[in-house]
CSV table of C-alpha atoms in Angstrom, one decimal:
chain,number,residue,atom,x,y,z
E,1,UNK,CA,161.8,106.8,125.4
E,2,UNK,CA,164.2,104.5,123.3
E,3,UNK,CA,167.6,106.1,122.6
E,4,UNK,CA,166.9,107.7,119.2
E,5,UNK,CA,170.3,105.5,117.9
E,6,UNK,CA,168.5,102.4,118.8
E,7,UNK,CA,165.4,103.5,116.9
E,8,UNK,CA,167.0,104.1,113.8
E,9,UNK,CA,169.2,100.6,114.5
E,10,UNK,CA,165.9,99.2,114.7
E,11,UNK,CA,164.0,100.8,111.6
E,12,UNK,CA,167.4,99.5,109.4
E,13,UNK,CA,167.1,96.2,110.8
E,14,UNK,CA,163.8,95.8,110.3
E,15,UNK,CA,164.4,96.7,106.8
E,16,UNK,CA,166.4,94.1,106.5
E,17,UNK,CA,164.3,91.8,108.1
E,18,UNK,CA,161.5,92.4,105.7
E,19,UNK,CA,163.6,91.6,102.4
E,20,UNK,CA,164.0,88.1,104.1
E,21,UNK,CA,161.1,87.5,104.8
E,22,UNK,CA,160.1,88.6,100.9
E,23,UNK,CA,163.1,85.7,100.0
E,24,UNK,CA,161.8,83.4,103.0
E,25,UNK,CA,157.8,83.7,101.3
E,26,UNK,CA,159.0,83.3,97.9
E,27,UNK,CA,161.7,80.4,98.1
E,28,UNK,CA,158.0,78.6,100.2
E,29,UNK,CA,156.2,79.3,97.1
E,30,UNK,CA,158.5,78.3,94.4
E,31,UNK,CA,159.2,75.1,96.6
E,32,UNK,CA,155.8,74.3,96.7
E,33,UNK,CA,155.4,74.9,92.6
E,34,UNK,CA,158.4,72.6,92.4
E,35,UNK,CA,157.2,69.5,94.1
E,36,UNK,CA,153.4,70.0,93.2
E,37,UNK,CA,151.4,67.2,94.9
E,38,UNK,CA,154.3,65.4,96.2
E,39,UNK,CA,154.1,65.2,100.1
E,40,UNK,CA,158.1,64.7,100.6
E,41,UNK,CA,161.7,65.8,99.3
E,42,UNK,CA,162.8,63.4,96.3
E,43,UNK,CA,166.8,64.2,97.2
E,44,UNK,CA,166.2,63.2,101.4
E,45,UNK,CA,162.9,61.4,101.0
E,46,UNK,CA,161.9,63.7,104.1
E,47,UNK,CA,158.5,64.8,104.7
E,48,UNK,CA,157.1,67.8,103.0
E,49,UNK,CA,154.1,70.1,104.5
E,50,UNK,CA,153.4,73.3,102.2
E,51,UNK,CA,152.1,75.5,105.2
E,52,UNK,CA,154.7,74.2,107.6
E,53,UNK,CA,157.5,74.8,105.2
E,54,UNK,CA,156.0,78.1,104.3
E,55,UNK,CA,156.1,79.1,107.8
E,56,UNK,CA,159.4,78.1,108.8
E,57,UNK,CA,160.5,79.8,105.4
E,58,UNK,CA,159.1,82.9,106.1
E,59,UNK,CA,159.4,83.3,110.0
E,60,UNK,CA,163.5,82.3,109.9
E,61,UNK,CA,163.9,84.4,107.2
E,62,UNK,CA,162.7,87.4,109.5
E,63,UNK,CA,164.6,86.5,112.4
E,64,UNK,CA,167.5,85.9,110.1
E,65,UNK,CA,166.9,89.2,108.1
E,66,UNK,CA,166.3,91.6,111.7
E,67,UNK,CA,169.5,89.5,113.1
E,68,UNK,CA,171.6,90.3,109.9
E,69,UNK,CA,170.2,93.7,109.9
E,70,UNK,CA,171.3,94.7,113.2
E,71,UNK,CA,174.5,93.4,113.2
E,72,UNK,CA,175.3,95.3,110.2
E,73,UNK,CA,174.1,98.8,111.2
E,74,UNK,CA,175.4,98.6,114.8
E,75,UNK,CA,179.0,97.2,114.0
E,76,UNK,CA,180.0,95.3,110.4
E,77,UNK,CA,178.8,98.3,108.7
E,78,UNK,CA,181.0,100.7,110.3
E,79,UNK,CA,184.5,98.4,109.5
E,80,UNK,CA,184.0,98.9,106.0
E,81,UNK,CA,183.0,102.6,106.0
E,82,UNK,CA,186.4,103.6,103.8
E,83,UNK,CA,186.1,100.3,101.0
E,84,UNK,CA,184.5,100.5,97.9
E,85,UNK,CA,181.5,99.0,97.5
E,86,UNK,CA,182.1,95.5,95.9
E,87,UNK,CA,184.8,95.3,98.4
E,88,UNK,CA,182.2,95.5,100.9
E,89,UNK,CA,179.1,93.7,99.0
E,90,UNK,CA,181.9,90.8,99.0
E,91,UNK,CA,184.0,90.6,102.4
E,92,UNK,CA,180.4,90.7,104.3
E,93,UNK,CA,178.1,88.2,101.9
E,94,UNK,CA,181.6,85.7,102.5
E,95,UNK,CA,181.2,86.5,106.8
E,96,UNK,CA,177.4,86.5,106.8
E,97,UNK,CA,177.1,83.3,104.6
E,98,UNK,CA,179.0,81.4,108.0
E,99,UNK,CA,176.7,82.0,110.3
E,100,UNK,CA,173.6,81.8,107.7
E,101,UNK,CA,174.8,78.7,107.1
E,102,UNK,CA,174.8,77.4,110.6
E,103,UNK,CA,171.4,79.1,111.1
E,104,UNK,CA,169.7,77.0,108.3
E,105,UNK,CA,171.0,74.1,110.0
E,106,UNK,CA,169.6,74.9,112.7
E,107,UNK,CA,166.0,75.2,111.5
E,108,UNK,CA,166.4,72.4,109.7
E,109,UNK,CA,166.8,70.4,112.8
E,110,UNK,CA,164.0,72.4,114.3
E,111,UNK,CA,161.7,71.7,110.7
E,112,UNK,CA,162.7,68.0,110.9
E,113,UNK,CA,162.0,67.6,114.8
E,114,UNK,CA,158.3,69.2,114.4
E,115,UNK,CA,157.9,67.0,111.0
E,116,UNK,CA,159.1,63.3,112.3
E,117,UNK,CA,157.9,64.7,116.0
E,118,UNK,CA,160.4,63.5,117.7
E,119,UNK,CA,163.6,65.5,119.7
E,120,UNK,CA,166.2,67.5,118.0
E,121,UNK,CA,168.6,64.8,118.2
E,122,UNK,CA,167.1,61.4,117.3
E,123,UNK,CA,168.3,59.5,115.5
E,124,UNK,CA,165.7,60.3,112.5
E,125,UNK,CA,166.1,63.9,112.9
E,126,UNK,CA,170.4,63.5,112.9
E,127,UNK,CA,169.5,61.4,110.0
E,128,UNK,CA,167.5,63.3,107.6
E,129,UNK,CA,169.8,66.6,108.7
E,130,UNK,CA,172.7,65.1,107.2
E,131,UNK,CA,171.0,63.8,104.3
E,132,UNK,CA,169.7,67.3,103.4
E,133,UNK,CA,173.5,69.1,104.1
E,134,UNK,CA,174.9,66.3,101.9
E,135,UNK,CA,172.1,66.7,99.1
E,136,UNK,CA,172.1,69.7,96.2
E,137,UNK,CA,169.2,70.6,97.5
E,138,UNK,CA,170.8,72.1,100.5
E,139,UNK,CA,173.7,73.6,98.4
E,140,UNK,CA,171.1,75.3,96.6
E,141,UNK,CA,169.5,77.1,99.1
E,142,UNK,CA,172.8,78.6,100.3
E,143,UNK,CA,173.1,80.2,96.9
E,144,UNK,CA,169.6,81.1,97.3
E,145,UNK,CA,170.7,83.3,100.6
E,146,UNK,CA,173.7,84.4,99.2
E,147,UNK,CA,171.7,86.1,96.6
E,148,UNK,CA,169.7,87.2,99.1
E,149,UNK,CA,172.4,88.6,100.9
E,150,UNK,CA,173.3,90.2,98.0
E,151,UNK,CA,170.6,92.3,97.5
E,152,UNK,CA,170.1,92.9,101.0
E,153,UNK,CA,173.4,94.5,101.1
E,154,UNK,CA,173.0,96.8,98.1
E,155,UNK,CA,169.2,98.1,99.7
E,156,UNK,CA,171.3,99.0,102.9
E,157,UNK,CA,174.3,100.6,101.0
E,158,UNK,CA,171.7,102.1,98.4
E,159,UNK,CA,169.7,103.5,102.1
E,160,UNK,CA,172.8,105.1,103.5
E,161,UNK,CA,173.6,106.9,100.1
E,162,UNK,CA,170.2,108.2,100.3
E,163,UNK,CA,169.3,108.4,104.1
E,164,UNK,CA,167.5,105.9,105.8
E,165,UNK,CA,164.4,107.8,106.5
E,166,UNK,CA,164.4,109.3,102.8
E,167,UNK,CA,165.2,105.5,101.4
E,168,UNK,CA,161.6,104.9,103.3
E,169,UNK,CA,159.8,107.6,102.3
E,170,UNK,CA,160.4,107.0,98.8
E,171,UNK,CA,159.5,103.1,99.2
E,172,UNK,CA,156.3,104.2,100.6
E,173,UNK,CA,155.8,107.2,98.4
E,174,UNK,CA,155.3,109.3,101.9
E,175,UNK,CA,155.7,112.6,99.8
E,176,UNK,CA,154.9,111.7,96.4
E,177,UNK,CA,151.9,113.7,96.9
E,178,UNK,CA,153.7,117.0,97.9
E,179,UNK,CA,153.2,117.9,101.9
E,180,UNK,CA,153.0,120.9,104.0
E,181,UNK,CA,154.6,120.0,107.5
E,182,UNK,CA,156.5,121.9,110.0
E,183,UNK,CA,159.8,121.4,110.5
E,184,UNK,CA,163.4,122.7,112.4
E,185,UNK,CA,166.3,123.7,110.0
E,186,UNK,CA,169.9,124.3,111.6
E,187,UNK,CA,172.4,125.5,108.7
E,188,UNK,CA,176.0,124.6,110.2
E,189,UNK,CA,179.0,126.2,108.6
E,190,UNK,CA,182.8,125.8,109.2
E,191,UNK,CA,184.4,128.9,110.0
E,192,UNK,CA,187.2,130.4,107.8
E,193,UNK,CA,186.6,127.5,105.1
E,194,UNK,CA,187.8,129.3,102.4
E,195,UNK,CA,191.0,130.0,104.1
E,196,UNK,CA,191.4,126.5,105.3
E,197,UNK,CA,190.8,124.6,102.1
E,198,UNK,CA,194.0,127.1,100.7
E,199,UNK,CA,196.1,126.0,103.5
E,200,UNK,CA,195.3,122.5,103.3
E,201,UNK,CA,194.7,121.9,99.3
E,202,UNK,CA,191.6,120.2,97.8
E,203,UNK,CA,192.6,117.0,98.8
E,204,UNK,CA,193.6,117.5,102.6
E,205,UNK,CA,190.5,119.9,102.8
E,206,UNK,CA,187.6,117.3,101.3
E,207,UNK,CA,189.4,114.2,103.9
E,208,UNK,CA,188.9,117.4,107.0
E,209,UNK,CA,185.5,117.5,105.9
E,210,UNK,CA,184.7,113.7,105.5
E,211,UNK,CA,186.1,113.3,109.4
E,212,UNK,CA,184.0,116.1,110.6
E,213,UNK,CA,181.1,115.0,109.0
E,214,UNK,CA,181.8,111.3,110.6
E,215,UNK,CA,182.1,112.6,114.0
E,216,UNK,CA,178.7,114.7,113.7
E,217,UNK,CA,176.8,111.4,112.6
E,218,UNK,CA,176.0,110.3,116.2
E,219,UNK,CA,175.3,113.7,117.8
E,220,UNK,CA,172.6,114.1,114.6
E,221,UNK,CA,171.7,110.7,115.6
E,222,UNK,CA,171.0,110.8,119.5
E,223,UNK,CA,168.7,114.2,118.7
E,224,UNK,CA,166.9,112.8,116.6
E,225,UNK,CA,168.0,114.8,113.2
E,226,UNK,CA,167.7,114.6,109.7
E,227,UNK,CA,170.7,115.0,107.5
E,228,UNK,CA,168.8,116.8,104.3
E,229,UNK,CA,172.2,118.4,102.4
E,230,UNK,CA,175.7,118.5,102.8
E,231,UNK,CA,177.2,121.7,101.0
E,232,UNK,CA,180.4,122.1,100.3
E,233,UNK,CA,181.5,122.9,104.3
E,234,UNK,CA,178.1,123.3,105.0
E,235,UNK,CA,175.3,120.7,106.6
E,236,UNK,CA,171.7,121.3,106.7
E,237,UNK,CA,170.0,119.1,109.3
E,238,UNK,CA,166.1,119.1,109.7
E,239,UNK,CA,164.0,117.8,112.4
E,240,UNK,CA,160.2,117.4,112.3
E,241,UNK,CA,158.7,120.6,114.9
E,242,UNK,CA,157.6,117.5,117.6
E,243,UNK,CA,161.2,116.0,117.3
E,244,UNK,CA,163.3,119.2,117.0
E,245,UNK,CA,161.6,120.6,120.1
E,246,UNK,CA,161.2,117.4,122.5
E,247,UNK,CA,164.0,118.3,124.7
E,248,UNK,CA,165.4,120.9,122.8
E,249,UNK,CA,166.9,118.3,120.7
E,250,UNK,CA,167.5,120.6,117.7
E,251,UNK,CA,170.0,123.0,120.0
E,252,UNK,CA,171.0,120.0,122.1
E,253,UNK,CA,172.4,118.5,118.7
E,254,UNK,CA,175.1,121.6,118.2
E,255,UNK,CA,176.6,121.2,121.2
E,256,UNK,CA,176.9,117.3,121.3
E,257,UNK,CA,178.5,118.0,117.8
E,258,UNK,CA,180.7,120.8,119.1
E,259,UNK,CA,181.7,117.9,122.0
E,260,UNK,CA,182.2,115.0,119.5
E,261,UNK,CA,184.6,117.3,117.9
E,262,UNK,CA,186.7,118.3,120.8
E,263,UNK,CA,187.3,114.8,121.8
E,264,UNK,CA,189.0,114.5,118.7
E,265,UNK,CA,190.9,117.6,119.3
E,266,UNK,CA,193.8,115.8,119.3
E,267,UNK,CA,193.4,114.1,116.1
E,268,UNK,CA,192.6,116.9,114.2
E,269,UNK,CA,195.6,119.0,115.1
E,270,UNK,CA,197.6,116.2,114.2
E,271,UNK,CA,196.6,115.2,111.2
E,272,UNK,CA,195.3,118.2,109.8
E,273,UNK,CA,197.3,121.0,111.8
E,274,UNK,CA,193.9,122.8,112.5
E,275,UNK,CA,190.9,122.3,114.5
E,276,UNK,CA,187.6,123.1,112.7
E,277,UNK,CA,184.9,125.2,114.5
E,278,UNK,CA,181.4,125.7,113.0
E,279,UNK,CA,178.1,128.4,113.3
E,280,UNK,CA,174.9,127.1,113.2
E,281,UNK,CA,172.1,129.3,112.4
E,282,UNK,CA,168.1,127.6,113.1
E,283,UNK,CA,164.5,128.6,112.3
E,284,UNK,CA,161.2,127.2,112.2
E,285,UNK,CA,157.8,126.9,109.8
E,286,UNK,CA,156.0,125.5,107.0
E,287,UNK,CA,157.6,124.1,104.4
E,288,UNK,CA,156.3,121.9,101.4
E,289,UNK,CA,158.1,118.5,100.9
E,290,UNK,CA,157.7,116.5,97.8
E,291,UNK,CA,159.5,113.9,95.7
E,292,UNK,CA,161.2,115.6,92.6
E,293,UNK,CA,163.3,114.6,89.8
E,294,UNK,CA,163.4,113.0,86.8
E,295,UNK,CA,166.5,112.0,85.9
E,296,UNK,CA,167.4,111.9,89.6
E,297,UNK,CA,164.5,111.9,92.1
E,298,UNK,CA,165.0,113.3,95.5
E,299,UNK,CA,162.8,115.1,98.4
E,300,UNK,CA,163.3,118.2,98.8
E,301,UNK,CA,161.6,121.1,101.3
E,302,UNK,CA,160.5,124.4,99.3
E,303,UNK,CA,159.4,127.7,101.9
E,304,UNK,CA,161.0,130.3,103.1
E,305,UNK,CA,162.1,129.0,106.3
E,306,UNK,CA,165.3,127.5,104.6
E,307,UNK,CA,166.5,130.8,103.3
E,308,UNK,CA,165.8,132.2,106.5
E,309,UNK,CA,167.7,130.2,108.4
E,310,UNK,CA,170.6,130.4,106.1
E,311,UNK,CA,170.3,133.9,106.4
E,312,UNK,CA,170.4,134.0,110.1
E,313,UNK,CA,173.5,131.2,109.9
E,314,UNK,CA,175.6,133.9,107.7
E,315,UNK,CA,175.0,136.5,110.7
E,316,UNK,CA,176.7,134.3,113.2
E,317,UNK,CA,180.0,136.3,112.1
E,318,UNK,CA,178.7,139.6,112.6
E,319,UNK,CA,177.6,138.8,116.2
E,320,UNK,CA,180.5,136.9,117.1
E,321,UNK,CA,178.7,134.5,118.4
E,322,UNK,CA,178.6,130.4,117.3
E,323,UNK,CA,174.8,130.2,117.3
E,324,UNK,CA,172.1,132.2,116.4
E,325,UNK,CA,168.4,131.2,116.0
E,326,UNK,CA,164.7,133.2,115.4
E,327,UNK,CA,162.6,134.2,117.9
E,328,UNK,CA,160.0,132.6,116.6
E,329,UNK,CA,161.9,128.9,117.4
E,330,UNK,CA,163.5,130.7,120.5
E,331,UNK,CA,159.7,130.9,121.8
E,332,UNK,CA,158.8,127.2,121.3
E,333,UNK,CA,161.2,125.6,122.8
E,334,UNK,CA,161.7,124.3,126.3
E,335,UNK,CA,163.0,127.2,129.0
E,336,UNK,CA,162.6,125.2,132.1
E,337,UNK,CA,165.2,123.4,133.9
E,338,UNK,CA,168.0,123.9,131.2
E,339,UNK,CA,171.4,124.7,131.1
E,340,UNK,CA,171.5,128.0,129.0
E,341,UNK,CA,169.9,131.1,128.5
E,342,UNK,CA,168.6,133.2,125.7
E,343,UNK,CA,169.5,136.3,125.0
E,344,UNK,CA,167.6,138.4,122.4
E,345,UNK,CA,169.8,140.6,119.7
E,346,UNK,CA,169.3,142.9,116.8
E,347,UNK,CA,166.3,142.2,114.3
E,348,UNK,CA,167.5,140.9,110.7
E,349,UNK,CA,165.5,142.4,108.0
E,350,UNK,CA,164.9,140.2,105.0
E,351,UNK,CA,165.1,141.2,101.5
E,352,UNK,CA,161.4,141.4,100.0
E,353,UNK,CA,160.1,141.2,103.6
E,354,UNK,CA,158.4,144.1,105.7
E,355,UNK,CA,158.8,142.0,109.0
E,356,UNK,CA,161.8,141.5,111.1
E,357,UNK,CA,163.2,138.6,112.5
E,358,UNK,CA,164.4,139.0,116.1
E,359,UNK,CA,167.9,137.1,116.1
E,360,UNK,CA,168.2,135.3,119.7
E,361,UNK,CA,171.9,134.1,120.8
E,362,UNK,CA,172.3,131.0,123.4
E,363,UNK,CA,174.6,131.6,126.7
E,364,UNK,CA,175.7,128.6,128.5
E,365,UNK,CA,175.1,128.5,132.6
E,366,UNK,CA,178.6,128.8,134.2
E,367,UNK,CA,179.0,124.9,135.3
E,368,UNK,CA,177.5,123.8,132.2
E,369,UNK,CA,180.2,125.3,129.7
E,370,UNK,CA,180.9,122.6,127.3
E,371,UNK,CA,184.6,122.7,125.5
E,372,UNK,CA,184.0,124.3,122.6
E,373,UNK,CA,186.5,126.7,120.3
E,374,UNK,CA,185.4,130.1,120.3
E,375,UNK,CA,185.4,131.3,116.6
């Protein structure tokens, strides 16, 4: 299977790619409402084809859109992760508008070539290529990009405020019509927070937070997880039941995160003087998820798995142990050919419940001990 990164690189770009084509299909149609009957361009007397035009319109502005797209979500994105956002609306439109620029050069050789029928660089094609960078018509279709740009930009910036997959779901109105679905929640909690954030003060405390929540990004992101709150010190990550348990991913993700962090051991301790450690607690079922919100729309997950699972997550303490999840997950997922164990605990009652919950704790084979803080 594709690396779960590259999928979600993929879905973003794609994204992208289909608002350019939207401004590739619309700039085709206004052209042709522009120049009605007339079969060429009045600034470069070059010829004009509707279809072709459309074509090349559309088709470059998908290539254009998936190629902007990915090179903002795999690397320009994450060099402007601390600037406002004009800041970054402006530095990238001002980089991206170079290389658009050269790109709709490019196809305009290629649109001239297939037009005149002859090679990229005869002397009609050189010709009518100049003509065309030289005219206002050209100059207007770079503003007609930039603009493009623009809003491209503020659909990805307005998708990672939301969440990529949550942006989606509420373009396509997935779960406007509320659904009942199984799903993996894993409640993960720094240790000691309270005491910390004293130590630290508010504002040292809420920059500890926004690094740990940085590093966890690509741990959430190669297991396939969800990011459905942040609360205070605590993060709520969800994974659909076929996800969470494909390779164990939803476990898999707490160590990966515990092994981001202590790689930036270091870092922590000097910048911060302290090294954060977090619980997780996990459970699985039926939840309902549905768009609500008037004022301010989001999708949310109603059932009792989520206050189970919080509830299991707050007994990590009394265990001393750094994870703790239900038996009924601890029976679904994957036992062979695995680097840990389960080991079953005490039952956790539930208030307003006459069943018990069987708490299960996870041991690590010795060999396969990954370096993580006990709590």
């Amino acid at each position: 299977m594709l690396h779960p990164k590259y999928i979600r690189y993929i879905k973003q770009a794609l994204l992208f790619a289909c608002v350019w084509l939207l401004f590739g299909f619309v700039y085709g149609i206004l052209e042709k409402g522009i120049l009605g009957r007339m079969d060429y361009y009045p600034s470069t007397q070059n010829r004009y084809d509707f279809m072709t035009s459309l074509a090349f319109a559309s088709f470059g502005g998908f290539v254009m859109g998936f190629l902007h797209g990915w090179v903002e979500v795999s690397w320009l994105g994450k060099k402007f992760t601390k600037s406002p956002l004009w800041v970054k609306v402006v530095l990238k439109v001002h980089f991206y508008l170079v290389f658009i620029v050269l790109f709709l050069v490019l196809l305009t050789f290629g649109v001239n070539s297939n037009r005149f029928e002859e090679h990229l660089l005869s002397k009609t094609v050189l010709h009518s290529v100049e003509m065309f960078i030289n005219s206002f018509a050209f100059w207007s279709v770079v503003v007609y990009i930039a603009f493009g740009l623009i809003m491209a930009m503020l659909f990805s910036e307005l998708s990672s405020y939301l969440g990529g997959n949550v942006f989606l779901n509420f373009l396509f109105g997935k779960y406007h019509t509320p659904k009942r679905e199984g799903r993996i929640f894993m409640f993960l909690d720094m240790k000691s927070s309270t005491t910390i954030a004293e130590e630290l003060g508010h504002s040292k405390y809420f920059e500890l937070l926004k690094s740990c929540y940085a590093d966890m990004s690509s741990p959430i992101l190669e297991t396939s997880g969800e990011i459905y709150q942040y609360v205070g010190d605590e993060v709520v990550v969800t994974w659909p039941e076929k996800l969470g348990l494909y390779n164990n991913n939803c476990i898999a993700c707490f160590y990966k995160i515990s092994e981001a962090l202590e790689k930036k051991r270091n870092r922590y301790k000097k910048e911060f003087n302290f090294f954060p450690t977090f619980k997780a607690g996990y459970h699985i079922g039926l939840v309902t998820t549905g768009e609500i919100g008037v004022l301010k729309k989001e999708i949310i997950y109603t059932g009792d798995v989520l206050n189970t699972a919080s509830r299991i997550q707050a007994e990590c303490n009394a265990y001393g142990t750094q994870i703790l999840i239900s038996d009924a997950l601890a029976d679904q997922l994957q036992r062979q050919e695995q680097s840990y164990r389960f080991v079953p605990m005490d039952y956790l009652k539930l208030r307003g419940k006459k069943e018990q919950i069987q708490l299960v704790t996870i041991k690590l084979d010795e060999g396969n001990q990954p370096k993580i803080s006990s709590i």
